[in-house]
Amino acid sequence: RLVEALYLCQVQASAEALSGVYAVLGRRRARILAEELREGSGMFVVHAYLPVEGSFGLADEMRRRSSGAASASLLLSHWERLQEDPFFVPTTEEELEEYGAEAGGPANLARRLIDAVRRRKGLPVEEKVVAKATKQRTLKRNV
């Protein structure tokens, strides 16, 4: 099994920027813990657990989506075990019926994380070169 590092993310934003903040955090697999209003300032503080893998480029996207009205601070919180097995392959009939033939495929989060790290480090990745042979076309131009 894999463990994943999580940041404690504190986002300060105005009320107008909250929808953009939630959109950015949701896209990056963050778990919202709490939202509170700072008295007298009209600023909201959102507390969330954010995977370290999802924190790359967070500040730029947060500024872009909130028009500069939100800022985030990150603090390493803890490590959490992923519930999925990256090397799971269904073998019995019940597993095939429940998970399908492509259970270890693109929907498996642990497998996607491993593949992303391997690509980033320049290591070989197990993926099909041709996804669907019937939909392939040639790139040759007929002149």
PDB file of C-alpha atoms in Angstrom:
ATOM      1  CA  ARG A   1       0.000   0.000   0.000  1.00  0.00           C
ATOM      2  CA  LEU A   2       1.006   3.606  -0.517  1.00  0.00           C
ATOM      3  CA  VAL A   3       1.089   6.479   1.926  1.00  0.00           C
ATOM      4  CA  GLU A   4       0.543  10.048   0.809  1.00  0.00           C
ATOM      5  CA  ALA A   5       1.721  13.235   2.512  1.00  0.00           C
ATOM      6  CA  LEU A   6      -0.997  15.774   3.326  1.00  0.00           C
ATOM      7  CA  TYR A   7      -0.698  19.493   3.956  1.00  0.00           C
ATOM      8  CA  LEU A   8      -2.905  21.450   6.301  1.00  0.00           C
ATOM      9  CA  CYS A   9      -4.018  24.235   3.981  1.00  0.00           C
ATOM     10  CA  GLN A  10      -5.390  27.508   5.332  1.00  0.00           C
ATOM     11  CA  VAL A  11      -6.924  29.771   2.707  1.00  0.00           C
ATOM     12  CA  GLN A  12      -7.897  33.360   3.486  1.00  0.00           C
ATOM     13  CA  ALA A  13     -10.382  34.767   1.012  1.00  0.00           C
ATOM     14  CA  SER A  14     -13.109  37.331   0.673  1.00  0.00           C
ATOM     15  CA  ALA A  15     -16.742  36.247   0.323  1.00  0.00           C
ATOM     16  CA  GLU A  16     -16.701  36.922  -3.439  1.00  0.00           C
ATOM     17  CA  ALA A  17     -13.704  34.625  -3.960  1.00  0.00           C
ATOM     18  CA  LEU A  18     -15.017  31.618  -2.012  1.00  0.00           C
ATOM     19  CA  SER A  19     -16.502  29.837  -5.021  1.00  0.00           C
ATOM     20  CA  GLY A  20     -13.161  29.988  -6.844  1.00  0.00           C
ATOM     21  CA  VAL A  21     -11.337  28.726  -3.754  1.00  0.00           C
ATOM     22  CA  TYR A  22     -13.681  25.749  -3.406  1.00  0.00           C
ATOM     23  CA  ALA A  23     -13.321  24.965  -7.121  1.00  0.00           C
ATOM     24  CA  VAL A  24      -9.522  24.914  -6.889  1.00  0.00           C
ATOM     25  CA  LEU A  25      -9.502  22.807  -3.721  1.00  0.00           C
ATOM     26  CA  GLY A  26     -12.045  20.368  -5.149  1.00  0.00           C
ATOM     27  CA  ARG A  27     -10.052  19.863  -8.332  1.00  0.00           C
ATOM     28  CA  ARG A  28      -6.959  19.044  -6.263  1.00  0.00           C
ATOM     29  CA  ARG A  29      -8.636  16.368  -4.063  1.00  0.00           C
ATOM     30  CA  ALA A  30      -8.671  18.509  -0.897  1.00  0.00           C
ATOM     31  CA  ARG A  31     -10.838  17.570   2.086  1.00  0.00           C
ATOM     32  CA  ILE A  32     -12.478  20.642   3.607  1.00  0.00           C
ATOM     33  CA  LEU A  33     -12.313  20.619   7.410  1.00  0.00           C
ATOM     34  CA  ALA A  34     -13.847  23.942   8.411  1.00  0.00           C
ATOM     35  CA  GLU A  35     -14.805  27.393   7.207  1.00  0.00           C
ATOM     36  CA  GLU A  36     -14.935  30.343   9.553  1.00  0.00           C
ATOM     37  CA  LEU A  37     -15.578  34.053   9.252  1.00  0.00           C
ATOM     38  CA  ARG A  38     -13.032  36.423  10.764  1.00  0.00           C
ATOM     39  CA  GLU A  39     -14.884  38.947  12.873  1.00  0.00           C
ATOM     40  CA  GLY A  40     -14.659  42.551  11.720  1.00  0.00           C
ATOM     41  CA  SER A  41     -12.703  41.864   8.531  1.00  0.00           C
ATOM     42  CA  GLY A  42     -15.232  40.113   6.291  1.00  0.00           C
ATOM     43  CA  MET A  43     -12.575  37.518   5.378  1.00  0.00           C
ATOM     44  CA  PHE A  44     -13.245  33.793   5.414  1.00  0.00           C
ATOM     45  CA  VAL A  45     -10.662  31.230   6.494  1.00  0.00           C
ATOM     46  CA  VAL A  46     -11.015  27.762   4.971  1.00  0.00           C
ATOM     47  CA  HIS A  47      -9.123  24.846   6.578  1.00  0.00           C
ATOM     48  CA  ALA A  48      -8.514  21.766   4.422  1.00  0.00           C
ATOM     49  CA  TYR A  49      -6.240  18.757   4.032  1.00  0.00           C
ATOM     50  CA  LEU A  50      -4.507  18.951   0.660  1.00  0.00           C
ATOM     51  CA  PRO A  51      -2.342  16.166  -0.823  1.00  0.00           C
ATOM     52  CA  VAL A  52       1.228  17.321  -1.478  1.00  0.00           C
ATOM     53  CA  GLU A  53       0.883  16.063  -5.047  1.00  0.00           C
ATOM     54  CA  GLY A  54      -2.026  18.488  -5.528  1.00  0.00           C
ATOM     55  CA  SER A  55      -0.147  21.492  -4.183  1.00  0.00           C
ATOM     56  CA  PHE A  56       2.074  22.102  -7.213  1.00  0.00           C
ATOM     57  CA  GLY A  57       0.953  25.364  -8.839  1.00  0.00           C
ATOM     58  CA  LEU A  58      -1.661  25.993  -6.155  1.00  0.00           C
ATOM     59  CA  ALA A  59      -0.777  29.638  -5.508  1.00  0.00           C
ATOM     60  CA  ASP A  60      -0.958  30.619  -9.188  1.00  0.00           C
ATOM     61  CA  GLU A  61      -4.280  28.884  -9.782  1.00  0.00           C
ATOM     62  CA  MET A  62      -5.725  30.232  -6.535  1.00  0.00           C
ATOM     63  CA  ARG A  63      -4.800  33.792  -7.527  1.00  0.00           C
ATOM     64  CA  ARG A  64      -6.150  33.327 -11.050  1.00  0.00           C
ATOM     65  CA  ARG A  65      -9.503  31.833  -9.967  1.00  0.00           C
ATOM     66  CA  SER A  66     -10.074  34.348  -7.161  1.00  0.00           C
ATOM     67  CA  SER A  67      -8.733  37.452  -8.969  1.00  0.00           C
ATOM     68  CA  GLY A  68      -6.046  37.839  -6.323  1.00  0.00           C
ATOM     69  CA  ALA A  69      -8.489  37.867  -3.401  1.00  0.00           C
ATOM     70  CA  ALA A  70      -7.301  34.580  -1.830  1.00  0.00           C
ATOM     71  CA  SER A  71      -4.015  33.418  -0.379  1.00  0.00           C
ATOM     72  CA  ALA A  72      -3.072  29.971   0.891  1.00  0.00           C
ATOM     73  CA  SER A  73      -0.590  28.795   3.486  1.00  0.00           C
ATOM     74  CA  LEU A  74       0.541  25.171   3.657  1.00  0.00           C
ATOM     75  CA  LEU A  75       1.925  23.194   6.587  1.00  0.00           C
ATOM     76  CA  LEU A  76       2.883  19.515   6.481  1.00  0.00           C
ATOM     77  CA  SER A  77       0.255  17.793   8.588  1.00  0.00           C
ATOM     78  CA  HIS A  78       0.507  14.009   8.369  1.00  0.00           C
ATOM     79  CA  TRP A  79       0.845  10.941   6.172  1.00  0.00           C
ATOM     80  CA  GLU A  80      -2.253   9.009   5.160  1.00  0.00           C
ATOM     81  CA  ARG A  81      -2.535   5.511   3.770  1.00  0.00           C
ATOM     82  CA  LEU A  82      -4.325   5.187   0.426  1.00  0.00           C
ATOM     83  CA  GLN A  83      -7.134   2.646   0.491  1.00  0.00           C
ATOM     84  CA  GLU A  84      -6.545   1.384  -3.046  1.00  0.00           C
ATOM     85  CA  ASP A  85      -4.034  -1.241  -4.075  1.00  0.00           C
ATOM     86  CA  PRO A  86      -2.048   0.023  -7.093  1.00  0.00           C
ATOM     87  CA  PHE A  87      -1.407  -3.523  -8.337  1.00  0.00           C
ATOM     88  CA  PHE A  88      -4.943  -4.892  -7.891  1.00  0.00           C
ATOM     89  CA  VAL A  89      -6.130  -7.200 -10.683  1.00  0.00           C
ATOM     90  CA  PRO A  90      -9.581  -8.817 -10.379  1.00  0.00           C
ATOM     91  CA  THR A  91      -9.347 -12.617 -10.485  1.00  0.00           C
ATOM     92  CA  THR A  92     -12.599 -14.136  -9.263  1.00  0.00           C
ATOM     93  CA  GLU A  93     -15.943 -13.818 -11.001  1.00  0.00           C
ATOM     94  CA  GLU A  94     -17.327 -11.674  -8.188  1.00  0.00           C
ATOM     95  CA  GLU A  95     -14.398  -9.239  -8.429  1.00  0.00           C
ATOM     96  CA  LEU A  96     -14.757  -9.059 -12.213  1.00  0.00           C
ATOM     97  CA  GLU A  97     -18.467  -8.340 -11.824  1.00  0.00           C
ATOM     98  CA  GLU A  98     -17.924  -5.692  -9.137  1.00  0.00           C
ATOM     99  CA  TYR A  99     -14.828  -3.896 -10.465  1.00  0.00           C
ATOM    100  CA  GLY A 100     -14.825  -4.754 -14.170  1.00  0.00           C
ATOM    101  CA  ALA A 101     -11.940  -5.988 -16.286  1.00  0.00           C
ATOM    102  CA  GLU A 102     -10.034  -2.687 -16.043  1.00  0.00           C
ATOM    103  CA  ALA A 103     -10.010  -2.409 -12.229  1.00  0.00           C
ATOM    104  CA  GLY A 104      -6.331  -1.527 -12.062  1.00  0.00           C
ATOM    105  CA  GLY A 105      -6.806   0.912 -14.919  1.00  0.00           C
ATOM    106  CA  PRO A 106      -7.148   4.677 -15.064  1.00  0.00           C
ATOM    107  CA  ALA A 107      -9.678   4.931 -12.214  1.00  0.00           C
ATOM    108  CA  ASN A 108      -7.194   3.585  -9.644  1.00  0.00           C
ATOM    109  CA  LEU A 109      -5.787   6.638  -7.820  1.00  0.00           C
ATOM    110  CA  ALA A 110      -2.767   4.836  -6.359  1.00  0.00           C
ATOM    111  CA  ARG A 111      -1.778   3.564  -9.825  1.00  0.00           C
ATOM    112  CA  ARG A 112      -2.131   7.081 -11.321  1.00  0.00           C
ATOM    113  CA  LEU A 113       0.119   8.530  -8.595  1.00  0.00           C
ATOM    114  CA  ILE A 114       2.786   5.887  -9.194  1.00  0.00           C
ATOM    115  CA  ASP A 115       2.674   6.447 -12.959  1.00  0.00           C
ATOM    116  CA  ALA A 116       2.922  10.235 -12.548  1.00  0.00           C
ATOM    117  CA  VAL A 117       6.029   9.908 -10.367  1.00  0.00           C
ATOM    118  CA  ARG A 118       7.610   7.431 -12.788  1.00  0.00           C
ATOM    119  CA  ARG A 119       6.962   9.768 -15.739  1.00  0.00           C
ATOM    120  CA  ARG A 120       8.376  12.737 -13.821  1.00  0.00           C
ATOM    121  CA  LYS A 121      11.558  10.769 -13.048  1.00  0.00           C
ATOM    122  CA  GLY A 122      11.898   9.435 -16.594  1.00  0.00           C
ATOM    123  CA  LEU A 123      11.245   5.805 -15.667  1.00  0.00           C
ATOM    124  CA  PRO A 124       9.251   3.410 -17.866  1.00  0.00           C
ATOM    125  CA  VAL A 125       5.487   3.348 -17.346  1.00  0.00           C
ATOM    126  CA  GLU A 126       3.202   0.412 -18.112  1.00  0.00           C
ATOM    127  CA  GLU A 127       0.673   1.878 -20.502  1.00  0.00           C
ATOM    128  CA  LYS A 128      -0.802   0.867 -23.798  1.00  0.00           C
ATOM    129  CA  VAL A 129       0.718   2.523 -26.834  1.00  0.00           C
ATOM    130  CA  VAL A 130      -2.463   2.044 -28.858  1.00  0.00           C
ATOM    131  CA  ALA A 131      -5.593   2.559 -26.784  1.00  0.00           C
ATOM    132  CA  LYS A 132      -8.193   1.660 -29.420  1.00  0.00           C
ATOM    133  CA  ALA A 133      -6.861   0.310 -32.671  1.00  0.00           C
ATOM    134  CA  THR A 134     -10.102   0.864 -34.588  1.00  0.00           C
ATOM    135  CA  LYS A 135     -10.013   4.612 -33.921  1.00  0.00           C
ATOM    136  CA  GLN A 136      -6.396   5.180 -34.971  1.00  0.00           C
ATOM    137  CA  ARG A 137      -5.733   7.236 -38.072  1.00  0.00           C
ATOM    138  CA  THR A 138      -2.672   7.921 -40.095  1.00  0.00           C
ATOM    139  CA  LEU A 139      -1.009  11.313 -39.914  1.00  0.00           C
ATOM    140  CA  LYS A 140       0.380  11.067 -43.450  1.00  0.00           C
ATOM    141  CA  ARG A 141      -0.783  13.812 -45.778  1.00  0.00           C
ATOM    142  CA  ASN A 142      -1.801  12.923 -49.290  1.00  0.00           C
ATOM    143  CA  VAL A 143      -0.312  15.521 -51.586  1.00  0.00           C
TER     144      VAL A 143
END
